[in-house]
Amino acid sequence: MGYRPHLIETYIVEYGKVLNCENWDTQDFIDFLYVAEIEACHNSFEDTDKVYININNLLSIPLEKRIKKFKKAYSKANLELSLEEYIENIEDLYEATQFPDVKKGKK
């Protein structure tokens, strides 16, 4: 019987932002992104859902313009939170693009 050494890299994950929501499910979040015109990709695995936001698409529209467009779309959308809460979430998404790991990943 031989010995097989395994090298494992340890990561410490610190989350910088949590979006303002009561208890969204994945579809609620995707609906919010759709109304906010933020491109995203949704992958569903056995017991987890992942939503990847296209950072370049997000930043292609200035924050103020995206909020203005969202306000118009919000009145027609069937969303759960108040307009102010969604605007705060949009602002948080823009702020999150400045996190070091996000900046490193976008090109």
Short mmCIF file of N, CA, C and O in Angstrom, two decimals:
data_model
loop_
_atom_site.label_atom_id
_atom_site.label_comp_id
_atom_site.label_asym_id
_atom_site.label_seq_id
_atom_site.Cartn_x
_atom_site.Cartn_y
_atom_site.Cartn_z
N MET A 1 0.84 -1.16 0.00
CA MET A 1 0.00 0.00 0.00
C MET A 1 0.89 1.24 0.00
O MET A 1 1.75 1.39 0.85
N GLY A 2 0.68 2.09 -0.97
CA GLY A 2 1.51 3.29 -1.08
C GLY A 2 0.86 4.51 -0.44
O GLY A 2 -0.32 4.52 -0.11
N TYR A 3 1.64 5.54 -0.27
CA TYR A 3 1.16 6.79 0.31
C TYR A 3 1.00 7.80 -0.82
O TYR A 3 1.91 7.98 -1.63
N ARG A 4 -0.16 8.45 -0.91
CA ARG A 4 -0.41 9.47 -1.93
C ARG A 4 -0.63 10.81 -1.25
O ARG A 4 -1.70 11.07 -0.71
N PRO A 5 0.36 11.67 -1.26
CA PRO A 5 0.17 12.99 -0.64
C PRO A 5 -0.76 13.85 -1.51
O PRO A 5 -0.72 13.78 -2.73
N HIS A 6 -1.57 14.62 -0.85
CA HIS A 6 -2.48 15.55 -1.54
C HIS A 6 -2.17 16.96 -1.06
O HIS A 6 -2.05 17.20 0.14
N LEU A 7 -2.07 17.85 -2.00
CA LEU A 7 -1.87 19.26 -1.67
C LEU A 7 -3.21 19.95 -1.75
O LEU A 7 -3.92 19.85 -2.76
N ILE A 8 -3.56 20.65 -0.72
CA ILE A 8 -4.85 21.34 -0.68
C ILE A 8 -4.59 22.80 -0.39
O ILE A 8 -3.91 23.15 0.57
N GLU A 9 -5.15 23.64 -1.23
CA GLU A 9 -5.04 25.08 -1.01
C GLU A 9 -6.25 25.54 -0.22
O GLU A 9 -7.38 25.21 -0.54
N THR A 10 -6.03 26.28 0.83
CA THR A 10 -7.10 26.76 1.69
C THR A 10 -7.44 28.19 1.30
O THR A 10 -6.57 29.03 1.11
N TYR A 11 -8.74 28.44 1.17
CA TYR A 11 -9.22 29.78 0.85
C TYR A 11 -10.05 30.30 2.01
O TYR A 11 -10.85 29.59 2.60
N ILE A 12 -9.86 31.57 2.32
CA ILE A 12 -10.71 32.24 3.29
C ILE A 12 -11.57 33.20 2.49
O ILE A 12 -11.06 34.07 1.79
N VAL A 13 -12.85 33.00 2.57
CA VAL A 13 -13.77 33.81 1.78
C VAL A 13 -14.42 34.84 2.68
O VAL A 13 -14.97 34.52 3.73
N GLU A 14 -14.34 36.09 2.26
CA GLU A 14 -15.02 37.16 2.96
C GLU A 14 -15.99 37.78 1.99
O GLU A 14 -15.62 38.21 0.91
N TYR A 15 -17.25 37.81 2.37
CA TYR A 15 -18.27 38.38 1.52
C TYR A 15 -18.39 39.86 1.83
O TYR A 15 -18.54 40.25 2.98
N GLY A 16 -18.36 40.67 0.79
CA GLY A 16 -18.35 42.10 0.99
C GLY A 16 -19.71 42.74 1.02
O GLY A 16 -19.90 43.78 1.62
N LYS A 17 -20.70 42.13 0.39
CA LYS A 17 -22.03 42.73 0.32
C LYS A 17 -23.07 41.63 0.37
O LYS A 17 -22.89 40.56 -0.17
N VAL A 18 -24.16 41.94 1.00
CA VAL A 18 -25.35 41.10 0.94
C VAL A 18 -26.46 42.02 0.46
O VAL A 18 -26.68 43.09 1.02
N LEU A 19 -27.13 41.62 -0.60
CA LEU A 19 -28.17 42.47 -1.13
C LEU A 19 -29.35 42.54 -0.17
O LEU A 19 -29.64 41.59 0.55
N ASN A 20 -30.02 43.66 -0.19
CA ASN A 20 -31.16 43.92 0.68
C ASN A 20 -32.37 43.13 0.19
O ASN A 20 -32.91 43.39 -0.87
N CYS A 21 -32.76 42.13 0.95
CA CYS A 21 -33.92 41.33 0.59
C CYS A 21 -34.39 40.57 1.82
O CYS A 21 -33.63 40.30 2.73
N GLU A 22 -35.64 40.24 1.84
CA GLU A 22 -36.17 39.46 2.95
C GLU A 22 -35.75 38.00 2.80
O GLU A 22 -35.03 37.47 3.58
N ASN A 23 -36.25 37.37 1.78
CA ASN A 23 -35.93 35.96 1.56
C ASN A 23 -36.15 35.64 0.10
O ASN A 23 -37.12 34.98 -0.26
N TRP A 24 -35.28 36.12 -0.74
CA TRP A 24 -35.41 35.87 -2.17
C TRP A 24 -35.13 34.42 -2.47
O TRP A 24 -34.24 33.81 -1.89
N ASP A 25 -35.85 33.91 -3.46
CA ASP A 25 -35.41 32.65 -4.04
C ASP A 25 -34.68 33.03 -5.33
O ASP A 25 -34.61 34.20 -5.71
N THR A 26 -34.13 32.06 -5.98
CA THR A 26 -33.31 32.33 -7.18
C THR A 26 -34.12 33.06 -8.24
O THR A 26 -33.63 34.00 -8.87
N GLN A 27 -35.35 32.64 -8.46
CA GLN A 27 -36.17 33.26 -9.50
C GLN A 27 -36.47 34.71 -9.19
O GLN A 27 -36.49 35.55 -10.09
N ASP A 28 -36.69 35.07 -7.92
CA ASP A 28 -36.90 36.47 -7.55
C ASP A 28 -35.69 37.32 -7.92
O ASP A 28 -35.83 38.43 -8.42
N PHE A 29 -34.50 36.78 -7.66
CA PHE A 29 -33.28 37.51 -7.98
C PHE A 29 -33.12 37.66 -9.49
O PHE A 29 -32.79 38.74 -9.99
N ILE A 30 -33.39 36.60 -10.23
CA ILE A 30 -33.31 36.66 -11.69
C ILE A 30 -34.32 37.65 -12.24
O ILE A 30 -34.01 38.42 -13.16
N ASP A 31 -35.52 37.68 -11.68
CA ASP A 31 -36.53 38.65 -12.11
C ASP A 31 -36.06 40.07 -11.87
O ASP A 31 -36.24 40.95 -12.72
N PHE A 32 -35.45 40.32 -10.72
CA PHE A 32 -34.89 41.64 -10.42
C PHE A 32 -33.84 42.03 -11.46
O PHE A 32 -33.85 43.14 -11.99
N LEU A 33 -32.91 41.11 -11.74
CA LEU A 33 -31.87 41.40 -12.73
C LEU A 33 -32.46 41.68 -14.10
O LEU A 33 -32.00 42.58 -14.82
N TYR A 34 -33.50 40.95 -14.47
CA TYR A 34 -34.15 41.15 -15.77
C TYR A 34 -34.76 42.55 -15.86
O TYR A 34 -34.55 43.25 -16.84
N VAL A 35 -35.48 42.96 -14.83
CA VAL A 35 -36.10 44.28 -14.82
C VAL A 35 -35.03 45.37 -14.83
O VAL A 35 -35.19 46.40 -15.46
N ALA A 36 -33.91 45.10 -14.14
CA ALA A 36 -32.81 46.08 -14.09
C ALA A 36 -31.94 46.03 -15.34
O ALA A 36 -30.99 46.79 -15.46
N GLU A 37 -32.28 45.14 -16.27
CA GLU A 37 -31.54 44.96 -17.52
C GLU A 37 -30.06 44.63 -17.26
O GLU A 37 -29.15 45.18 -17.89
N ILE A 38 -29.85 43.72 -16.32
CA ILE A 38 -28.50 43.26 -15.99
C ILE A 38 -28.37 41.82 -16.50
O ILE A 38 -29.11 40.94 -16.06
N GLU A 39 -27.45 41.60 -17.43
CA GLU A 39 -27.24 40.27 -17.99
C GLU A 39 -26.70 39.33 -16.93
O GLU A 39 -25.80 39.68 -16.17
N ALA A 40 -27.25 38.13 -16.92
CA ALA A 40 -26.79 37.13 -15.96
C ALA A 40 -26.97 35.74 -16.55
O ALA A 40 -27.78 35.53 -17.45
N CYS A 41 -26.20 34.82 -16.04
CA CYS A 41 -26.27 33.42 -16.44
C CYS A 41 -26.63 32.62 -15.19
O CYS A 41 -26.02 32.79 -14.14
N HIS A 42 -27.62 31.75 -15.32
CA HIS A 42 -28.08 30.95 -14.19
C HIS A 42 -27.71 29.49 -14.41
O HIS A 42 -28.05 28.90 -15.43
N ASN A 43 -26.98 28.92 -13.45
CA ASN A 43 -26.64 27.50 -13.49
C ASN A 43 -27.24 26.83 -12.26
O ASN A 43 -27.04 27.30 -11.15
N SER A 44 -27.94 25.75 -12.50
CA SER A 44 -28.55 25.02 -11.40
C SER A 44 -27.92 23.64 -11.34
O SER A 44 -27.86 22.93 -12.34
N PHE A 45 -27.43 23.28 -10.16
CA PHE A 45 -26.84 21.97 -9.95
C PHE A 45 -27.72 21.19 -8.98
O PHE A 45 -28.80 21.64 -8.64
N GLU A 46 -27.25 20.08 -8.51
CA GLU A 46 -28.05 19.21 -7.65
C GLU A 46 -28.81 19.95 -6.57
O GLU A 46 -30.02 19.90 -6.48
N ASP A 47 -28.11 20.63 -5.70
CA ASP A 47 -28.78 21.32 -4.60
C ASP A 47 -28.40 22.79 -4.49
O ASP A 47 -28.66 23.42 -3.47
N THR A 48 -27.77 23.33 -5.51
CA THR A 48 -27.38 24.73 -5.47
C THR A 48 -27.73 25.44 -6.77
O THR A 48 -27.80 24.82 -7.83
N ASP A 49 -27.96 26.71 -6.66
CA ASP A 49 -28.17 27.57 -7.82
C ASP A 49 -27.09 28.63 -7.80
O ASP A 49 -26.77 29.18 -6.75
N LYS A 50 -26.55 28.92 -8.96
CA LYS A 50 -25.56 29.99 -9.07
C LYS A 50 -26.00 30.94 -10.18
O LYS A 50 -26.43 30.51 -11.24
N VAL A 51 -25.87 32.22 -9.89
CA VAL A 51 -26.19 33.24 -10.87
C VAL A 51 -24.93 34.07 -11.07
O VAL A 51 -24.38 34.62 -10.12
N TYR A 52 -24.47 34.13 -12.31
CA TYR A 52 -23.27 34.88 -12.65
C TYR A 52 -23.69 36.15 -13.39
O TYR A 52 -24.38 36.08 -14.40
N ILE A 53 -23.27 37.28 -12.86
CA ILE A 53 -23.62 38.56 -13.46
C ILE A 53 -22.52 38.99 -14.41
O ILE A 53 -21.34 38.93 -14.07
N ASN A 54 -22.91 39.45 -15.59
CA ASN A 54 -21.97 39.95 -16.57
C ASN A 54 -21.55 41.36 -16.13
O ASN A 54 -22.29 42.33 -16.30
N ILE A 55 -20.36 41.44 -15.55
CA ILE A 55 -19.87 42.71 -14.99
C ILE A 55 -19.70 43.77 -16.07
O ILE A 55 -20.04 44.94 -15.87
N ASN A 56 -19.18 43.37 -17.23
CA ASN A 56 -18.99 44.34 -18.31
C ASN A 56 -20.32 44.93 -18.75
O ASN A 56 -20.44 46.13 -19.01
N ASN A 57 -21.36 44.08 -18.82
CA ASN A 57 -22.69 44.56 -19.17
C ASN A 57 -23.22 45.50 -18.10
O ASN A 57 -23.79 46.55 -18.39
N LEU A 58 -23.04 45.13 -16.84
CA LEU A 58 -23.50 45.97 -15.73
C LEU A 58 -22.89 47.36 -15.83
O LEU A 58 -23.58 48.37 -15.74
N LEU A 59 -21.59 47.41 -16.04
CA LEU A 59 -20.88 48.69 -16.06
C LEU A 59 -21.02 49.45 -17.37
O LEU A 59 -20.59 50.60 -17.47
N SER A 60 -21.61 48.81 -18.38
CA SER A 60 -21.77 49.49 -19.67
C SER A 60 -22.80 50.62 -19.60
O SER A 60 -22.83 51.49 -20.47
N ILE A 61 -23.63 50.60 -18.57
CA ILE A 61 -24.60 51.68 -18.35
C ILE A 61 -24.26 52.35 -17.02
O ILE A 61 -24.14 51.67 -16.00
N PRO A 62 -24.09 53.67 -17.02
CA PRO A 62 -23.79 54.36 -15.76
C PRO A 62 -24.89 54.12 -14.72
O PRO A 62 -26.07 53.95 -15.06
N LEU A 63 -24.51 54.11 -13.47
CA LEU A 63 -25.43 53.82 -12.37
C LEU A 63 -26.69 54.69 -12.42
O LEU A 63 -27.80 54.19 -12.33
N GLU A 64 -26.53 55.99 -12.58
CA GLU A 64 -27.67 56.90 -12.56
C GLU A 64 -28.65 56.58 -13.69
O GLU A 64 -29.86 56.61 -13.50
N LYS A 65 -28.12 56.26 -14.86
CA LYS A 65 -28.97 55.94 -16.01
C LYS A 65 -29.70 54.61 -15.77
O LYS A 65 -30.88 54.48 -16.09
N ARG A 66 -29.00 53.63 -15.19
CA ARG A 66 -29.64 52.34 -14.92
C ARG A 66 -30.77 52.50 -13.90
O ARG A 66 -31.83 51.91 -14.03
N ILE A 67 -30.55 53.31 -12.87
CA ILE A 67 -31.58 53.54 -11.87
C ILE A 67 -32.79 54.23 -12.50
O ILE A 67 -33.94 53.87 -12.23
N LYS A 68 -32.55 55.20 -13.36
CA LYS A 68 -33.64 55.90 -14.03
C LYS A 68 -34.47 54.92 -14.87
O LYS A 68 -35.70 54.94 -14.83
N LYS A 69 -33.78 54.06 -15.62
CA LYS A 69 -34.49 53.06 -16.43
C LYS A 69 -35.24 52.06 -15.55
O LYS A 69 -36.35 51.65 -15.87
N PHE A 70 -34.64 51.69 -14.42
CA PHE A 70 -35.28 50.74 -13.52
C PHE A 70 -36.56 51.33 -12.93
O PHE A 70 -37.57 50.63 -12.79
N LYS A 71 -36.53 52.61 -12.58
CA LYS A 71 -37.72 53.25 -12.02
C LYS A 71 -38.90 53.15 -12.99
O LYS A 71 -40.03 52.91 -12.57
N LYS A 72 -38.63 53.33 -14.27
CA LYS A 72 -39.70 53.23 -15.27
C LYS A 72 -40.21 51.79 -15.37
O LYS A 72 -41.40 51.55 -15.45
N ALA A 73 -39.31 50.82 -15.36
CA ALA A 73 -39.69 49.42 -15.50
C ALA A 73 -40.34 48.87 -14.24
O ALA A 73 -41.18 47.97 -14.30
N TYR A 74 -39.98 49.42 -13.09
CA TYR A 74 -40.48 48.92 -11.80
C TYR A 74 -42.00 49.00 -11.71
O TYR A 74 -42.64 48.09 -11.21
N SER A 75 -42.58 50.08 -12.21
CA SER A 75 -44.03 50.26 -12.10
C SER A 75 -44.80 49.18 -12.86
O SER A 75 -45.93 48.87 -12.51
N LYS A 76 -44.19 48.60 -13.88
CA LYS A 76 -44.85 47.57 -14.68
C LYS A 76 -44.50 46.16 -14.22
O LYS A 76 -45.14 45.20 -14.62
N ALA A 77 -43.50 46.04 -13.39
CA ALA A 77 -43.01 44.71 -12.97
C ALA A 77 -43.75 44.23 -11.73
O ALA A 77 -44.29 45.01 -10.96
N ASN A 78 -43.74 42.93 -11.56
CA ASN A 78 -44.37 42.32 -10.39
C ASN A 78 -43.25 41.91 -9.42
O ASN A 78 -42.90 40.75 -9.33
N LEU A 79 -42.71 42.90 -8.71
CA LEU A 79 -41.60 42.67 -7.80
C LEU A 79 -42.06 42.83 -6.36
O LEU A 79 -42.99 43.57 -6.07
N GLU A 80 -41.38 42.17 -5.45
CA GLU A 80 -41.79 42.09 -4.05
C GLU A 80 -41.36 43.28 -3.19
O GLU A 80 -42.09 43.70 -2.31
N LEU A 81 -40.15 43.78 -3.41
CA LEU A 81 -39.60 44.82 -2.52
C LEU A 81 -40.01 46.21 -2.98
O LEU A 81 -40.50 46.41 -4.09
N SER A 82 -39.75 47.19 -2.12
CA SER A 82 -40.04 48.58 -2.48
C SER A 82 -39.01 49.07 -3.50
O SER A 82 -37.92 48.51 -3.63
N LEU A 83 -39.37 50.11 -4.20
CA LEU A 83 -38.48 50.69 -5.20
C LEU A 83 -37.15 51.08 -4.56
O LEU A 83 -36.09 50.82 -5.12
N GLU A 84 -37.19 51.68 -3.38
CA GLU A 84 -35.97 52.12 -2.70
C GLU A 84 -35.05 50.94 -2.39
O GLU A 84 -33.83 51.06 -2.51
N GLU A 85 -35.63 49.81 -2.00
CA GLU A 85 -34.81 48.64 -1.69
C GLU A 85 -34.12 48.11 -2.95
O GLU A 85 -32.95 47.73 -2.91
N TYR A 86 -34.83 48.11 -4.07
CA TYR A 86 -34.21 47.65 -5.32
C TYR A 86 -33.12 48.61 -5.78
O TYR A 86 -32.07 48.19 -6.27
N ILE A 87 -33.35 49.90 -5.62
CA ILE A 87 -32.32 50.88 -6.00
C ILE A 87 -31.08 50.68 -5.15
O ILE A 87 -29.95 50.72 -5.67
N GLU A 88 -31.26 50.43 -3.87
CA GLU A 88 -30.13 50.15 -3.00
C GLU A 88 -29.37 48.91 -3.49
O GLU A 88 -28.14 48.88 -3.47
N ASN A 89 -30.09 47.90 -3.94
CA ASN A 89 -29.45 46.68 -4.45
C ASN A 89 -28.65 46.96 -5.72
O ASN A 89 -27.56 46.43 -5.90
N ILE A 90 -29.19 47.79 -6.59
CA ILE A 90 -28.45 48.16 -7.81
C ILE A 90 -27.17 48.90 -7.43
O ILE A 90 -26.10 48.62 -7.96
N GLU A 91 -27.27 49.83 -6.50
CA GLU A 91 -26.09 50.55 -6.05
C GLU A 91 -25.06 49.60 -5.44
O GLU A 91 -23.86 49.73 -5.68
N ASP A 92 -25.54 48.61 -4.68
CA ASP A 92 -24.64 47.63 -4.07
C ASP A 92 -23.93 46.79 -5.13
O ASP A 92 -22.75 46.45 -4.99
N LEU A 93 -24.63 46.44 -6.20
CA LEU A 93 -23.99 45.68 -7.28
C LEU A 93 -22.87 46.49 -7.93
O LEU A 93 -21.80 45.96 -8.21
N TYR A 94 -23.12 47.78 -8.17
CA TYR A 94 -22.08 48.63 -8.74
C TYR A 94 -20.89 48.75 -7.77
O TYR A 94 -19.74 48.70 -8.18
N GLU A 95 -21.19 48.90 -6.48
CA GLU A 95 -20.12 48.99 -5.49
C GLU A 95 -19.31 47.70 -5.44
O GLU A 95 -18.08 47.72 -5.31
N ALA A 96 -19.98 46.56 -5.57
CA ALA A 96 -19.29 45.27 -5.51
C ALA A 96 -18.32 45.08 -6.66
O ALA A 96 -17.35 44.34 -6.53
N THR A 97 -18.52 45.77 -7.77
CA THR A 97 -17.59 45.64 -8.90
C THR A 97 -16.21 46.20 -8.56
O THR A 97 -15.25 45.94 -9.28
N GLN A 98 -16.12 46.94 -7.47
CA GLN A 98 -14.84 47.51 -7.06
C GLN A 98 -14.08 46.64 -6.08
O GLN A 98 -12.96 46.96 -5.69
N PHE A 99 -14.67 45.52 -5.64
CA PHE A 99 -13.98 44.59 -4.75
C PHE A 99 -12.77 44.01 -5.47
O PHE A 99 -12.83 43.75 -6.68
N PRO A 100 -11.68 43.79 -4.77
CA PRO A 100 -10.45 43.30 -5.41
C PRO A 100 -10.62 42.03 -6.24
O PRO A 100 -10.12 41.95 -7.36
N ASP A 101 -11.34 41.05 -5.75
CA ASP A 101 -11.50 39.81 -6.51
C ASP A 101 -12.33 40.02 -7.77
O ASP A 101 -12.08 39.37 -8.79
N VAL A 102 -13.30 40.89 -7.71
CA VAL A 102 -14.12 41.16 -8.89
C VAL A 102 -13.30 41.93 -9.91
O VAL A 102 -13.32 41.63 -11.10
N LYS A 103 -12.55 42.93 -9.45
CA LYS A 103 -11.70 43.71 -10.35
C LYS A 103 -10.67 42.83 -11.03
O LYS A 103 -10.36 42.99 -12.20
N LYS A 104 -10.14 41.87 -10.29
CA LYS A 104 -9.12 40.96 -10.83
C LYS A 104 -9.73 40.07 -11.92
O LYS A 104 -9.09 39.77 -12.91
N GLY A 105 -10.98 39.66 -11.75
CA GLY A 105 -11.61 38.75 -12.67
C GLY A 105 -12.14 39.39 -13.94
O GLY A 105 -12.27 38.75 -14.97
N LYS A 106 -12.47 40.69 -13.89
CA LYS A 106 -13.03 41.34 -15.08
C LYS A 106 -11.90 41.85 -15.97
O LYS A 106 -10.87 42.29 -15.50
N LYS A 107 -12.13 41.78 -17.24
CA LYS A 107 -11.11 42.24 -18.19
C LYS A 107 -11.75 42.99 -19.30
O LYS A 107 -12.83 42.84 -19.67
#
